mmCIF file of C-alpha atoms in Angstrom:
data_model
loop_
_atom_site.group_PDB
_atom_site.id
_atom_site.type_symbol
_atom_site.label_atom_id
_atom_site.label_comp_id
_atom_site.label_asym_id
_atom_site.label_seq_id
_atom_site.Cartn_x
_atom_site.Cartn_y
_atom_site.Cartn_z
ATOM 1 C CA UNK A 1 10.898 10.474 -17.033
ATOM 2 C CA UNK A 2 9.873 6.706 -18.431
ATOM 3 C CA UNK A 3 7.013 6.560 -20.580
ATOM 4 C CA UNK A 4 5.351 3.583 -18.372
ATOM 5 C CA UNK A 5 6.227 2.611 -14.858
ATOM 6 C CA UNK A 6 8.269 -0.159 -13.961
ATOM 7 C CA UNK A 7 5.783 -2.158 -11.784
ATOM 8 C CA UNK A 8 2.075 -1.812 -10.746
ATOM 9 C CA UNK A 9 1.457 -2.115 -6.986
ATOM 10 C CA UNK A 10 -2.132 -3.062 -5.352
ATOM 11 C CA UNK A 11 -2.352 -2.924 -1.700
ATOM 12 C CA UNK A 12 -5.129 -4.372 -0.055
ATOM 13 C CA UNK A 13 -6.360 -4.273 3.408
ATOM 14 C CA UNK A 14 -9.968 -4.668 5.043
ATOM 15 C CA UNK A 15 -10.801 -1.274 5.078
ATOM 16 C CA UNK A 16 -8.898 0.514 3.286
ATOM 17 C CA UNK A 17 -8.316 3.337 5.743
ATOM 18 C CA UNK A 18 -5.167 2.710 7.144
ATOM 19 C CA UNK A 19 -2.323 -0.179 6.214
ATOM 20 C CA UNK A 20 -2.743 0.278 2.397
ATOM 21 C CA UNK A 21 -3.145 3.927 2.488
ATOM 22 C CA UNK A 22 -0.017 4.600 4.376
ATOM 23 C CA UNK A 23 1.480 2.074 1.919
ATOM 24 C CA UNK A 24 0.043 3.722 -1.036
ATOM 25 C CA UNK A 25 1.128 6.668 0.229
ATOM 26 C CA UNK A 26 5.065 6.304 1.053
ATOM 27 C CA UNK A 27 5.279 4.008 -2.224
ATOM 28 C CA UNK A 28 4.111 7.094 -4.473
ATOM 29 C CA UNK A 29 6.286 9.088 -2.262
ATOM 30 C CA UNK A 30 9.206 7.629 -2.963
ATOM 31 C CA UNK A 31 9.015 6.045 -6.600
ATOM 32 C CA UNK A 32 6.920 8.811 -7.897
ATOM 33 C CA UNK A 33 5.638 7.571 -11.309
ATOM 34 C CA UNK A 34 7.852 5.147 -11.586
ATOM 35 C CA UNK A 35 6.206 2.413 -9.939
ATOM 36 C CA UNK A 36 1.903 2.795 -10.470
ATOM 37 C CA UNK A 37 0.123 2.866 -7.286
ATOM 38 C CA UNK A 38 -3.144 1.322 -6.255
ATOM 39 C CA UNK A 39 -5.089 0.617 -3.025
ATOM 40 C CA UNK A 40 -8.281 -0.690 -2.045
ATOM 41 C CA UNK A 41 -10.065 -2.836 1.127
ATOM 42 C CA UNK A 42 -12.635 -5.663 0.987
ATOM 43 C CA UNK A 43 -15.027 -3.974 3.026
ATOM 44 C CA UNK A 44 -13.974 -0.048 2.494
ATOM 45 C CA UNK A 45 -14.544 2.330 5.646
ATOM 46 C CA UNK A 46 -15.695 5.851 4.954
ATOM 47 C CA UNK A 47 -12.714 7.620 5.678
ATOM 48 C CA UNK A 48 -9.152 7.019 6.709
ATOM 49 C CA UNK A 49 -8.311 6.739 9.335
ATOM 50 C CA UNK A 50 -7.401 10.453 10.885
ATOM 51 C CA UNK A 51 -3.919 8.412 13.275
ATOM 52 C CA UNK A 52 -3.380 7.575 10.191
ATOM 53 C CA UNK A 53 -2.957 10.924 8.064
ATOM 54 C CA UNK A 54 -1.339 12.230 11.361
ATOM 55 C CA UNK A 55 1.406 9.828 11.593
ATOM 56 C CA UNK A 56 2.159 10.189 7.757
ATOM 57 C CA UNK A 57 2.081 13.894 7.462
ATOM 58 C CA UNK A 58 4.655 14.037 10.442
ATOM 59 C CA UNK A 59 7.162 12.108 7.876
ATOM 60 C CA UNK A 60 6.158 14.375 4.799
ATOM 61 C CA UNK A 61 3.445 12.202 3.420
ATOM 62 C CA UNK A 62 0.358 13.770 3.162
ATOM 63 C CA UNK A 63 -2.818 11.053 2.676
ATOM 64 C CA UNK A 64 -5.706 13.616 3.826
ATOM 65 C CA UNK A 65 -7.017 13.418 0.303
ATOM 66 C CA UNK A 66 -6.720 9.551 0.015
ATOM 67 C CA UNK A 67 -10.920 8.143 -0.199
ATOM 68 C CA UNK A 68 -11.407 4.289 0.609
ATOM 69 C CA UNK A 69 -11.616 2.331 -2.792
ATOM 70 C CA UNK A 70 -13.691 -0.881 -2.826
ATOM 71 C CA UNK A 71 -11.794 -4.108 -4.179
ATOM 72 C CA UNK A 72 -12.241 -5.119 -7.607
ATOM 73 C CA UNK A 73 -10.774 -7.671 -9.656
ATOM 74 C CA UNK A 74 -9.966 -5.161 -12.476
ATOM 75 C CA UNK A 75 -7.709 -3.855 -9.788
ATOM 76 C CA UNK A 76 -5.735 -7.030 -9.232
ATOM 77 C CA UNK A 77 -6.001 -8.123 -12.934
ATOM 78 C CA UNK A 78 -4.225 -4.483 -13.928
ATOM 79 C CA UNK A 79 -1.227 -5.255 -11.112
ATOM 80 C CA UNK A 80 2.213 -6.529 -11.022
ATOM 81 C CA UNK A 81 2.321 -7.101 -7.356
ATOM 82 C CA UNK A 82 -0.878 -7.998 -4.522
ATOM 83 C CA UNK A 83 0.213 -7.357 -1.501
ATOM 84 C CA UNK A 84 -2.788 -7.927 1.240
ATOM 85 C CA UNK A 85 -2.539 -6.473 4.559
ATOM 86 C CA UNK A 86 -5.245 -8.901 6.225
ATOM 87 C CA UNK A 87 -7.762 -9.244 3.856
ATOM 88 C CA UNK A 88 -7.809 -13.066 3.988
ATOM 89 C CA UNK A 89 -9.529 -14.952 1.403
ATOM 90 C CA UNK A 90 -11.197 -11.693 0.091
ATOM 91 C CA UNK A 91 -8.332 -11.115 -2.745
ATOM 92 C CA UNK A 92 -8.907 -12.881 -5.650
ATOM 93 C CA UNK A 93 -5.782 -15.044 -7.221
ATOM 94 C CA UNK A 94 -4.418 -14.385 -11.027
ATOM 95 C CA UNK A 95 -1.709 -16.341 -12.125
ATOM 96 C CA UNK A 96 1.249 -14.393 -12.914
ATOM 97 C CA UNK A 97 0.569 -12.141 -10.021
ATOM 98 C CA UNK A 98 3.477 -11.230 -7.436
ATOM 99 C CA UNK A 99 1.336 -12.091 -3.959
ATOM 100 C CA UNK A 100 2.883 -10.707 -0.647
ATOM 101 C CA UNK A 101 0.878 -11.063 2.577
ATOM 102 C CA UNK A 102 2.265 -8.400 5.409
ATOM 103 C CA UNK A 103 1.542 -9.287 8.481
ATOM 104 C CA UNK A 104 0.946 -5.765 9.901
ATOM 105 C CA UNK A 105 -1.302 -4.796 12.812
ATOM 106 C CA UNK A 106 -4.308 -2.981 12.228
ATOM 107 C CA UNK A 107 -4.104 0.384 13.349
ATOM 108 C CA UNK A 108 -7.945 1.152 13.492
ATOM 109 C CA UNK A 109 -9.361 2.419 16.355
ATOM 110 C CA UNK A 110 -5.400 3.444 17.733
ATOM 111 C CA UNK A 111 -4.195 6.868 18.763
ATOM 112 C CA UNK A 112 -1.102 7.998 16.458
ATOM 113 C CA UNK A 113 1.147 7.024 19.066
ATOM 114 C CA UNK A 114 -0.201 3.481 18.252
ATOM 115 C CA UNK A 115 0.317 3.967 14.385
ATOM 116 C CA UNK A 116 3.578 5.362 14.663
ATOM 117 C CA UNK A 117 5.502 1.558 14.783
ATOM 118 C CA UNK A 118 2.931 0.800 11.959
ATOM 119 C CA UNK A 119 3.998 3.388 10.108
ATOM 120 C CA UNK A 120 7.535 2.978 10.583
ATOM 121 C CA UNK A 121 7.430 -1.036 9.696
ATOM 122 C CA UNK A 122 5.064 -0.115 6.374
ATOM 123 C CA UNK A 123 8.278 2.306 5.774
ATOM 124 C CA UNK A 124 10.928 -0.494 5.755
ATOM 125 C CA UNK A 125 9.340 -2.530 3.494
ATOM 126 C CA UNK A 126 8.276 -0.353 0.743
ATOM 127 C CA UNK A 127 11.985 0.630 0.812
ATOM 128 C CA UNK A 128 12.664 -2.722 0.313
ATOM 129 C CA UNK A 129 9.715 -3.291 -2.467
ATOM 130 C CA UNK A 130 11.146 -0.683 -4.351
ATOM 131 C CA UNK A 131 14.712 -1.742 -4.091
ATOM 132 C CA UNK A 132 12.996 -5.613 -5.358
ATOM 133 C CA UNK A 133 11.328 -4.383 -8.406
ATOM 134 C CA UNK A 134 14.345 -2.146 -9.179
ATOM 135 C CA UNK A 135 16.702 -4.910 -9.260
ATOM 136 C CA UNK A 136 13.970 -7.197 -11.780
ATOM 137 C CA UNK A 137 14.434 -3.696 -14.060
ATOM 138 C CA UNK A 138 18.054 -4.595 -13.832
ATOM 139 C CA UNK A 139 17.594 -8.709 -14.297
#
């Protein structure tokens, strides 16, 4: 077990109740401390979004404890890597920061059966995050 993690990740959607949760929660998942995890939403809902916690506990992810966090720029300041989820010009810029904008659909308001894709597409590319900060380890 490393001492410090490799990478710190912020993801950052409006509400913080679905995208970046099910982000947050397959990236500590599947790096466990090895990469720190944050998320938070411009304009943070109350909960998140119950499709949401469905779809991930039917992959072994479980997000039912996972509260809306309200941006700050403490947040983005302490990260390696931004990546916004349709926050728009909410997110404020650092230099030295590692910006990715996923263009993902918003699954408020959706059944699971809605999420599901969402889920699946989130799923790809934190596989592919992880495998991209791995490889700068390596560099």
């Amino acid at each position: 077990m490393s001492s410090s993690p490799l990478a710190s990740v912020l993801f950052v959607c409006v509400h913080n109740a679905g995208r970046s949760q099910m982000a947050a929660g397959f990236l500590s998942h599947l790096a466990g401390d090895r990469i720190e995890v944050r998320s938070a939403g411009s304009v943070p809902g109350d909960q998140v979004n119950p499709a949401a916690v469905e779809a991930m506990q039917e992959v072994g992810v479980d997000i039912a404890d996972a509260k809306p966090k309200i941006l700050t720029t403490e947040a983005v300041q302490a990260s390696d890597y931004v990546i916004t989820m349709g926050c728009g010009d909410a997110c404020p810029v650092f230099p030295g920061k590692k910006y990715l904008d996923w263009a993902l659909e918003d699954p408020a308001g959706k059944g699971v059966e809605a999420v599901r894709p969402i889920r699946d597409e989130i799923h790809k590319r934190i596989e592919s995050l992880i495998a991209e900060i791995d490889a700068q380890q390596q560099a």
